[in-house]
mmCIF file of C-alpha atoms in Angstrom:
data_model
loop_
_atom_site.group_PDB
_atom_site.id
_atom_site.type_symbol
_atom_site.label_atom_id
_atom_site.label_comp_id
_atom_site.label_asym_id
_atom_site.label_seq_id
_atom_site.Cartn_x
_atom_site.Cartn_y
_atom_site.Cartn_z
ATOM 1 C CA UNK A 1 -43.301 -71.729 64.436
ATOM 2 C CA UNK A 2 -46.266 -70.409 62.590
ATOM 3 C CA UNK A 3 -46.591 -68.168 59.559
ATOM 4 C CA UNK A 4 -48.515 -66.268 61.221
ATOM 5 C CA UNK A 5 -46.488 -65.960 64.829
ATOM 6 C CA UNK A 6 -43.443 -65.563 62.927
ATOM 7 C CA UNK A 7 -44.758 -61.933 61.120
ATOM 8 C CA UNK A 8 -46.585 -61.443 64.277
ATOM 9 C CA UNK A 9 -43.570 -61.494 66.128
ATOM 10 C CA UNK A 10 -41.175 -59.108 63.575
ATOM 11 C CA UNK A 11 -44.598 -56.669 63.138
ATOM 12 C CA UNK A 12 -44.684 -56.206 67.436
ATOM 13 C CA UNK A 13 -41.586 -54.367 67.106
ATOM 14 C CA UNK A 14 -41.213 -50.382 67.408
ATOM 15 C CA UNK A 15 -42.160 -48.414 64.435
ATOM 16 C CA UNK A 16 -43.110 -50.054 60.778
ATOM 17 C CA UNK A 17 -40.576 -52.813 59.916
ATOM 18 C CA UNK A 18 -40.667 -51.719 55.736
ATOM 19 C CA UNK A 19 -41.503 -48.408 56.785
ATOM 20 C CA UNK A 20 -44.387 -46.427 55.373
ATOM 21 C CA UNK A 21 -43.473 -45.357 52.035
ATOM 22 C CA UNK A 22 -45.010 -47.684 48.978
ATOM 23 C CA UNK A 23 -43.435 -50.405 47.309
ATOM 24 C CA UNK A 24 -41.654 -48.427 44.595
ATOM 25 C CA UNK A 25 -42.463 -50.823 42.077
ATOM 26 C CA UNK A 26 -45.764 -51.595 42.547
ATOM 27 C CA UNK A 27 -46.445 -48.290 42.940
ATOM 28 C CA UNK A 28 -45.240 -47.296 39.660
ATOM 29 C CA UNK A 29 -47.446 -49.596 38.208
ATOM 30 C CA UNK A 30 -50.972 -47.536 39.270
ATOM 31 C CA UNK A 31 -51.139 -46.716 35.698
ATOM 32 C CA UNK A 32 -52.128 -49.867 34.614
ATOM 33 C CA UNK A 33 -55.771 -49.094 36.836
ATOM 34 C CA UNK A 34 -58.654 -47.098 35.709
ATOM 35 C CA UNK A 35 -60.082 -44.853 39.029
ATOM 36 C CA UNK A 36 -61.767 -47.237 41.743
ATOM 37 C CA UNK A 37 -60.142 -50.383 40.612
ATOM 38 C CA UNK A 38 -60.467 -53.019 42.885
ATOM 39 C CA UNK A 39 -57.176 -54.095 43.881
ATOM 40 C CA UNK A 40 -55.860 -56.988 46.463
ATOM 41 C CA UNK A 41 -52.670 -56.745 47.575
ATOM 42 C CA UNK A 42 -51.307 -60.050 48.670
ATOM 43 C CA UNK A 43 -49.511 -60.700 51.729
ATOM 44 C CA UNK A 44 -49.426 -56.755 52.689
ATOM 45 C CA UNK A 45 -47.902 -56.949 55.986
ATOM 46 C CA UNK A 46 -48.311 -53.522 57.458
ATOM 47 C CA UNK A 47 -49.992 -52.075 54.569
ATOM 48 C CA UNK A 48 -47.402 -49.326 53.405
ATOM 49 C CA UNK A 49 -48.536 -50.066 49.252
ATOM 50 C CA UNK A 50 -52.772 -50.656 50.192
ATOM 51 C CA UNK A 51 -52.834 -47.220 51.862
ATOM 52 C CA UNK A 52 -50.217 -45.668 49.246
ATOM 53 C CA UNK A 53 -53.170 -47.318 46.557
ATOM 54 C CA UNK A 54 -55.866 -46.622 48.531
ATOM 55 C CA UNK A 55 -54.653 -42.798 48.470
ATOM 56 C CA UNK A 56 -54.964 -43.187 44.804
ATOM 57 C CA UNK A 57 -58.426 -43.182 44.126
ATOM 58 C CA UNK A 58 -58.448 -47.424 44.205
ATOM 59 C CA UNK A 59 -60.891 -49.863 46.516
ATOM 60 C CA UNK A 60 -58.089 -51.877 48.151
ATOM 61 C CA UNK A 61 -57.967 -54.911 49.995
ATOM 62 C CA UNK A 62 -55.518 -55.855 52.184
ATOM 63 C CA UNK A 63 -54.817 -59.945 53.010
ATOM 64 C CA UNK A 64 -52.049 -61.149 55.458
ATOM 65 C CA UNK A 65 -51.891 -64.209 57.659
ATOM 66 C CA UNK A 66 -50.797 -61.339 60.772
ATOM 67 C CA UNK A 67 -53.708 -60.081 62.570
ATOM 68 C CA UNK A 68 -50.559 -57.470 63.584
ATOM 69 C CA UNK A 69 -49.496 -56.574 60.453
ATOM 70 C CA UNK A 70 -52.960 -55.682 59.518
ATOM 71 C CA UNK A 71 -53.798 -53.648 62.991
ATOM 72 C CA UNK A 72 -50.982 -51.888 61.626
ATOM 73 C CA UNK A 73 -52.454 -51.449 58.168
ATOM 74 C CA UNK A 74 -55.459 -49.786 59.428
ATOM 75 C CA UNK A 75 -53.339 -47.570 61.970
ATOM 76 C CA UNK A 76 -51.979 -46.258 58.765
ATOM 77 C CA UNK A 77 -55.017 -46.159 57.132
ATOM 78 C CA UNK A 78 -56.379 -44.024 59.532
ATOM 79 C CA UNK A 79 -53.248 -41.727 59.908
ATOM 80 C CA UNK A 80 -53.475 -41.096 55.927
ATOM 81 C CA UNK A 81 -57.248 -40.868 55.916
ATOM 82 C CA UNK A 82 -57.458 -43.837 53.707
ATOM 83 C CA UNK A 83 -60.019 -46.418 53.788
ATOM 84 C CA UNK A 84 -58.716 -50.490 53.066
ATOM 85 C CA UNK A 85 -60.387 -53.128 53.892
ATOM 86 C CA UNK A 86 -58.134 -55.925 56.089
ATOM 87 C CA UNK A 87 -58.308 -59.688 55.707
ATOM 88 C CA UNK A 88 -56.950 -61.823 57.994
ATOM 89 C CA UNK A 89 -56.374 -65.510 56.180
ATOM 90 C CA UNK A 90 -53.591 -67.767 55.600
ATOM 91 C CA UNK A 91 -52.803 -68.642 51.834
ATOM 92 C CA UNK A 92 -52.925 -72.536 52.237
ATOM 93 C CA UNK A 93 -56.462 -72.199 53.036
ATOM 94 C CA UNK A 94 -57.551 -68.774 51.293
ATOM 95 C CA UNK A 95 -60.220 -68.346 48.586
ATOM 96 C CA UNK A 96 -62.141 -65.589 47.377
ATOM 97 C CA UNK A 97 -65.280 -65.450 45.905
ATOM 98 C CA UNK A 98 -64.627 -61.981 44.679
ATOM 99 C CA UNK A 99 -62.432 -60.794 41.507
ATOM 100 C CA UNK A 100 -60.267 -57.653 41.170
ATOM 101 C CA UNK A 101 -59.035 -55.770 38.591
ATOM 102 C CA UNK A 102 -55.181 -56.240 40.156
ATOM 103 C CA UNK A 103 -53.712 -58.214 42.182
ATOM 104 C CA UNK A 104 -50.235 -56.981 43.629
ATOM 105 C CA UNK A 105 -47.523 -58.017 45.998
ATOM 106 C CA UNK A 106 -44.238 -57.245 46.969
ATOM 107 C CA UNK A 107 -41.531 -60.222 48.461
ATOM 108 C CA UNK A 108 -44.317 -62.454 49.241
ATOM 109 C CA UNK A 109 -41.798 -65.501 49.637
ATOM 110 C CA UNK A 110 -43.782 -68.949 49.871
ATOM 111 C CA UNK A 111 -42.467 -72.526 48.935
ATOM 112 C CA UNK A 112 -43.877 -74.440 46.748
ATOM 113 C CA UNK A 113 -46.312 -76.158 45.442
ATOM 114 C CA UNK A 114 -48.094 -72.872 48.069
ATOM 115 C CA UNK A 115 -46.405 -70.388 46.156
ATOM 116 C CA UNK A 116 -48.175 -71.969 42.577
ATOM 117 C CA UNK A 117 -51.341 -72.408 44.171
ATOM 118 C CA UNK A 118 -51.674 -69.231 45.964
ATOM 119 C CA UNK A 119 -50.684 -67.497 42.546
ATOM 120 C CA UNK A 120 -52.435 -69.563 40.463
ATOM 121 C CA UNK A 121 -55.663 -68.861 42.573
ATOM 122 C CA UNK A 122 -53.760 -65.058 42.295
ATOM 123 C CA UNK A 123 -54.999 -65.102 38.414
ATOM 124 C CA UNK A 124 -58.692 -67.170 39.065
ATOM 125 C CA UNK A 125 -59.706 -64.330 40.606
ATOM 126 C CA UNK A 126 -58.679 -61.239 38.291
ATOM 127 C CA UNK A 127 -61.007 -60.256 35.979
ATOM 128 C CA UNK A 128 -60.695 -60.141 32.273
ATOM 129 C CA UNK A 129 -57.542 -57.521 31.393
ATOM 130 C CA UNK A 130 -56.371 -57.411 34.964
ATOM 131 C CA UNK A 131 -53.274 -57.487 36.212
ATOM 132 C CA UNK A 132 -50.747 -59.821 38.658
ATOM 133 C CA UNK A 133 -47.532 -57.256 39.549
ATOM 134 C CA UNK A 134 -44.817 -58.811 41.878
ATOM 135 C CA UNK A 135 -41.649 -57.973 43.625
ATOM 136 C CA UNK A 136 -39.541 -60.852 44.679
ATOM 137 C CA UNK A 137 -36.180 -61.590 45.923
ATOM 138 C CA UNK A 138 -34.144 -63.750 43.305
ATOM 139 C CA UNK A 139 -32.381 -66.548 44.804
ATOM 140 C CA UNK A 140 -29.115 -64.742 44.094
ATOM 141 C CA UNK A 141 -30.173 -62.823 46.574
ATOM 142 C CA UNK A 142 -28.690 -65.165 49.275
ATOM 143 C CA UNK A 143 -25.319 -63.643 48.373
ATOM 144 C CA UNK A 144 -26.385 -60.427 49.601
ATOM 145 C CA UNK A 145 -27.481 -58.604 53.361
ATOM 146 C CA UNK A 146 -29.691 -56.509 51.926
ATOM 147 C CA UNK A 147 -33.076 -58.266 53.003
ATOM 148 C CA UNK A 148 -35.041 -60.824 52.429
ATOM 149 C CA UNK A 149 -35.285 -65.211 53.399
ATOM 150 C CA UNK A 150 -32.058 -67.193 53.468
ATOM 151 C CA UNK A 151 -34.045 -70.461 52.625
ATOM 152 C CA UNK A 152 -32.994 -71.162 48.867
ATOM 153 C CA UNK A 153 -36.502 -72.613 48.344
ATOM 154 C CA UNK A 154 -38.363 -69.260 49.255
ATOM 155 C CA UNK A 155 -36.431 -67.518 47.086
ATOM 156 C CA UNK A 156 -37.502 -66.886 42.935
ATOM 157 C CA UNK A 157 -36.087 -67.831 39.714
ATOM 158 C CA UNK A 158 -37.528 -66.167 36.470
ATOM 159 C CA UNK A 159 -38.118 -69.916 35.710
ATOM 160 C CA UNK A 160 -39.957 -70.908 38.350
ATOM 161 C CA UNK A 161 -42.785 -67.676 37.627
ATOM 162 C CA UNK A 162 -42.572 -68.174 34.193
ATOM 163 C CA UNK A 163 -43.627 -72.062 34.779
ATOM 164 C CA UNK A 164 -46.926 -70.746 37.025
ATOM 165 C CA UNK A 165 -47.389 -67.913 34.815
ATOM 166 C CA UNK A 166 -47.534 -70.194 31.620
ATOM 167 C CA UNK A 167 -51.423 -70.587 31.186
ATOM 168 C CA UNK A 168 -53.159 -69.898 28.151
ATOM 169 C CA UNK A 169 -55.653 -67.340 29.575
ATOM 170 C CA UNK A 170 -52.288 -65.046 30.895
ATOM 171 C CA UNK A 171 -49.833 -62.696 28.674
ATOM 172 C CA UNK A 172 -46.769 -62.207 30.675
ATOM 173 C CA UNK A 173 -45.863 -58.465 30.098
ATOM 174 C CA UNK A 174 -42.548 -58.040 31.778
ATOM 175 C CA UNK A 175 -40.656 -61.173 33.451
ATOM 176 C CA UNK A 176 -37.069 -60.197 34.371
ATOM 177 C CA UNK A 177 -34.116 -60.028 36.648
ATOM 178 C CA UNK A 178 -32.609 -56.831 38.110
ATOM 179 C CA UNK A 179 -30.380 -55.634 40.688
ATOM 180 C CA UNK A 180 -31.977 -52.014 42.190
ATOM 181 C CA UNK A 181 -31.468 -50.013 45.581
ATOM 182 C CA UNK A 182 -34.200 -51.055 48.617
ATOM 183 C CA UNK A 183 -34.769 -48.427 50.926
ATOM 184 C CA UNK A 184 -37.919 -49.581 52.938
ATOM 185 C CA UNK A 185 -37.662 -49.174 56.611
ATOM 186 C CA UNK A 186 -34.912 -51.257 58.205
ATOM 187 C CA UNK A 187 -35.646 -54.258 56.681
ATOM 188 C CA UNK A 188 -34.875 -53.684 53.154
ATOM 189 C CA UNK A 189 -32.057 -51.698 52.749
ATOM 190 C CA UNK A 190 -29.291 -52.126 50.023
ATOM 191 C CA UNK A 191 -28.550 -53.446 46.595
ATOM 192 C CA UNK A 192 -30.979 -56.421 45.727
ATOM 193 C CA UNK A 193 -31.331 -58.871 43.811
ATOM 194 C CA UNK A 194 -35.014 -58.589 42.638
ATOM 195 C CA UNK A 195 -37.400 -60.481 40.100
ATOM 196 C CA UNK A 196 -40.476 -58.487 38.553
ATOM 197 C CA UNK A 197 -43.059 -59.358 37.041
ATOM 198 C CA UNK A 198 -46.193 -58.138 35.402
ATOM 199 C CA UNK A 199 -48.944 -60.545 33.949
ATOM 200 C CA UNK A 200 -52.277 -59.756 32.595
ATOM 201 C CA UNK A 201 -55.534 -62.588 32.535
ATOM 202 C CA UNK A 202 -56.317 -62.413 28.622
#
Protein backbone atom coordinates (compact mmCIF):
# COMPACT_ATOMS: atom_id res chain seq x y z
CA UNK A 1 0.00 0.00 0.00
CA UNK A 2 0.90 3.55 -0.71
CA UNK A 3 2.02 6.39 1.52
CA UNK A 4 -0.31 8.19 0.33
CA UNK A 5 -3.52 5.57 0.40
CA UNK A 6 -2.45 4.55 3.69
CA UNK A 7 -3.06 8.43 5.36
CA UNK A 8 -5.76 8.68 2.86
CA UNK A 9 -7.42 5.88 4.25
CA UNK A 10 -6.96 6.80 8.36
CA UNK A 11 -7.82 10.79 7.26
CA UNK A 12 -11.53 9.39 5.53
CA UNK A 13 -12.58 8.60 8.91
CA UNK A 14 -15.21 10.72 11.07
CA UNK A 15 -13.94 13.78 12.68
CA UNK A 16 -9.96 14.87 12.76
CA UNK A 17 -7.81 11.80 13.61
CA UNK A 18 -5.11 14.24 15.95
CA UNK A 19 -7.86 16.44 16.55
CA UNK A 20 -7.70 20.17 16.04
CA UNK A 21 -5.73 21.58 18.73
CA UNK A 22 -1.79 22.39 17.76
CA UNK A 23 1.06 20.32 18.28
CA UNK A 24 1.93 21.46 21.80
CA UNK A 25 5.43 21.52 21.10
CA UNK A 26 5.74 23.06 18.05
CA UNK A 27 3.51 25.42 19.05
CA UNK A 28 5.46 26.56 21.90
CA UNK A 29 8.15 27.19 19.74
CA UNK A 30 6.32 30.40 17.70
CA UNK A 31 8.70 32.47 19.57
CA UNK A 32 11.51 31.60 17.72
CA UNK A 33 9.53 33.62 14.44
CA UNK A 34 9.45 37.25 13.81
CA UNK A 35 5.55 38.26 12.43
CA UNK A 36 4.91 36.81 8.78
CA UNK A 37 7.57 34.21 8.88
CA UNK A 38 7.34 31.87 6.30
CA UNK A 39 6.95 28.59 7.75
CA UNK A 40 6.51 24.86 6.12
CA UNK A 41 5.26 22.43 8.11
CA UNK A 42 6.25 19.02 6.96
CA UNK A 43 4.06 16.17 6.61
CA UNK A 44 0.94 18.19 8.25
CA UNK A 45 -1.69 15.71 7.83
CA UNK A 46 -4.88 17.53 8.61
CA UNK A 47 -3.31 20.73 9.38
CA UNK A 48 -4.19 21.18 13.20
CA UNK A 49 -0.35 23.15 13.82
CA UNK A 50 -0.45 25.24 9.97
CA UNK A 51 -3.83 26.75 10.93
CA UNK A 52 -2.84 27.02 14.81
CA UNK A 53 0.50 29.06 12.98
CA UNK A 54 -1.30 30.50 10.46
CA UNK A 55 -3.61 32.10 13.33
CA UNK A 56 -0.42 33.54 14.52
CA UNK A 57 0.36 36.14 12.26
CA UNK A 58 2.82 33.47 10.05
CA UNK A 59 2.59 32.65 5.99
CA UNK A 60 2.28 28.86 6.32
CA UNK A 61 2.60 26.14 4.05
CA UNK A 62 1.23 23.03 4.42
CA UNK A 63 2.95 19.67 2.50
CA UNK A 64 1.51 16.08 2.86
CA UNK A 65 1.56 13.18 0.45
CA UNK A 66 -2.72 12.98 1.34
CA UNK A 67 -4.70 14.98 -0.96
CA UNK A 68 -7.29 14.09 2.24
CA UNK A 69 -5.38 15.21 4.87
CA UNK A 70 -4.92 18.46 3.17
CA UNK A 71 -8.86 18.88 2.05
CA UNK A 72 -9.01 18.65 5.63
CA UNK A 73 -6.39 21.31 6.29
CA UNK A 74 -8.18 23.84 4.35
CA UNK A 75 -11.68 22.78 5.93
CA UNK A 76 -9.99 23.98 9.01
CA UNK A 77 -8.53 26.74 7.53
CA UNK A 78 -11.63 28.01 6.55
CA UNK A 79 -13.51 27.20 9.87
CA UNK A 80 -10.68 29.35 11.78
CA UNK A 81 -10.54 32.02 9.10
CA UNK A 82 -6.99 31.20 8.42
CA UNK A 83 -5.35 31.28 5.17
CA UNK A 84 -2.44 28.16 4.39
CA UNK A 85 -1.42 27.30 1.45
CA UNK A 86 -1.67 23.16 0.73
CA UNK A 87 0.88 21.08 -1.14
CA UNK A 88 0.22 17.91 -2.23
CA UNK A 89 3.83 15.96 -2.88
CA UNK A 90 5.44 12.93 -1.71
CA UNK A 91 8.92 13.38 0.09
CA UNK A 92 10.92 10.87 -2.15
CA UNK A 93 10.33 13.12 -4.95
CA UNK A 94 9.77 16.69 -3.25
CA UNK A 95 11.87 19.84 -3.81
CA UNK A 96 11.33 23.33 -3.30
CA UNK A 97 12.65 26.11 -4.91
CA UNK A 98 11.52 28.34 -2.12
CA UNK A 99 13.21 28.89 1.51
CA UNK A 100 11.46 29.54 4.85
CA UNK A 101 12.32 30.93 7.86
CA UNK A 102 11.07 27.43 9.78
CA UNK A 103 10.52 24.39 8.97
CA UNK A 104 8.39 22.25 11.53
CA UNK A 105 6.92 18.83 11.97
CA UNK A 106 5.45 16.73 14.36
CA UNK A 107 5.84 12.45 14.20
CA UNK A 108 6.73 12.61 10.66
CA UNK A 109 8.05 8.87 10.80
CA UNK A 110 10.05 7.95 7.48
CA UNK A 111 12.83 5.21 7.05
CA UNK A 112 15.82 5.85 6.00
CA UNK A 113 18.06 6.93 3.90
CA UNK A 114 14.13 9.11 3.09
CA UNK A 115 14.06 10.31 6.45
CA UNK A 116 18.00 11.95 5.91
CA UNK A 117 17.20 13.15 2.64
CA UNK A 118 13.90 14.63 3.22
CA UNK A 119 15.54 16.43 6.34
CA UNK A 120 18.56 17.16 4.91
CA UNK A 121 16.67 18.90 1.95
CA UNK A 122 14.50 20.11 5.41
CA UNK A 123 17.73 22.48 6.18
CA UNK A 124 18.69 23.40 2.11
CA UNK A 125 15.84 25.23 2.13
CA UNK A 126 15.78 27.40 5.48
CA UNK A 127 17.21 30.51 5.27
CA UNK A 128 20.09 31.87 7.20
CA UNK A 129 19.02 31.75 11.25
CA UNK A 130 16.01 29.59 10.59
CA UNK A 131 14.84 26.97 12.30
CA UNK A 132 14.09 22.83 11.90
CA UNK A 133 11.63 21.92 15.19
CA UNK A 134 10.50 18.20 15.39
CA UNK A 135 8.38 15.89 17.39
CA UNK A 136 9.10 12.26 17.02
CA UNK A 137 8.31 9.05 18.58
CA UNK A 138 11.55 7.40 20.15
CA UNK A 139 11.89 3.87 19.37
CA UNK A 140 11.16 3.10 23.02
CA UNK A 141 8.10 4.00 22.12
CA UNK A 142 7.23 0.45 20.83
CA UNK A 143 6.81 -0.49 24.50
CA UNK A 144 3.99 1.73 24.80
CA UNK A 145 -0.03 2.08 23.26
CA UNK A 146 0.03 5.45 23.32
CA UNK A 147 0.45 6.18 19.45
CA UNK A 148 2.56 6.13 16.95
CA UNK A 149 4.41 3.17 14.11
CA UNK A 150 5.31 -0.25 15.46
CA UNK A 151 8.06 -0.62 12.70
CA UNK A 152 11.42 -0.24 14.78
CA UNK A 153 12.94 1.41 11.68
CA UNK A 154 10.35 4.38 11.60
CA UNK A 155 10.92 5.05 14.87
CA UNK A 156 13.94 7.84 16.23
CA UNK A 157 16.99 7.61 18.22
CA UNK A 158 18.70 10.92 19.43
CA UNK A 159 21.58 9.28 17.43
CA UNK A 160 20.18 8.83 14.40
CA UNK A 161 19.03 13.03 14.26
CA UNK A 162 22.07 13.96 15.68
CA UNK A 163 23.98 12.01 12.67
CA UNK A 164 21.63 14.13 9.91
CA UNK A 165 21.75 17.10 11.98
CA UNK A 166 25.67 17.06 12.12
CA UNK A 167 26.53 19.59 9.23
CA UNK A 168 28.67 22.41 9.64
CA UNK A 169 26.18 25.10 8.46
CA UNK A 170 23.53 23.75 11.53
CA UNK A 171 23.74 24.47 15.52
CA UNK A 172 21.63 21.91 17.16
CA UNK A 173 19.81 23.88 19.98
CA UNK A 174 17.98 21.24 21.91
CA UNK A 175 18.37 17.35 20.98
CA UNK A 176 16.80 15.18 23.73
CA UNK A 177 14.67 12.39 24.99
CA UNK A 178 11.49 12.79 27.09
CA UNK A 179 8.56 11.00 28.21
CA UNK A 180 5.32 13.72 28.20
CA UNK A 181 1.37 13.26 28.10
CA UNK A 182 -0.25 13.21 24.21
CA UNK A 183 -3.62 14.29 24.10
CA UNK A 184 -4.33 14.86 20.30
CA UNK A 185 -7.53 13.46 19.08
CA UNK A 186 -7.76 9.68 19.35
CA UNK A 187 -4.70 8.91 17.96
CA UNK A 188 -2.27 10.18 20.37
CA UNK A 189 -3.33 9.70 23.65
CA UNK A 190 -1.08 8.69 26.68
CA UNK A 191 2.40 8.75 28.07
CA UNK A 192 5.03 8.87 25.14
CA UNK A 193 8.05 8.36 24.48
CA UNK A 194 9.08 11.47 22.42
CA UNK A 195 12.40 12.91 20.81
CA UNK A 196 12.67 16.84 20.23
CA UNK A 197 14.58 18.64 18.54
CA UNK A 198 15.39 22.15 17.57
CA UNK A 199 18.17 23.08 14.95
CA UNK A 200 19.02 26.35 13.48
CA UNK A 201 20.98 26.79 9.66
CA UNK A 202 24.06 29.00 10.89
Amino acid sequence: MSIQKMWNEKFSREGFLYGKEPNAFLASNKTLFSPESTILMLGEGEGRTACYMASKGFRVSALDASDVGLEKTRALADEMGVKVETIHADLDTWRSREKYRGVLTSFLHLPDPLRTEAFSHAVDILENGGYFVGEFFSLKQLSRDSGGPKMAELLYTLESLEKIFSRDDVKIIRLEACVDYLCEGSGHQGDAELIRIIAQKI
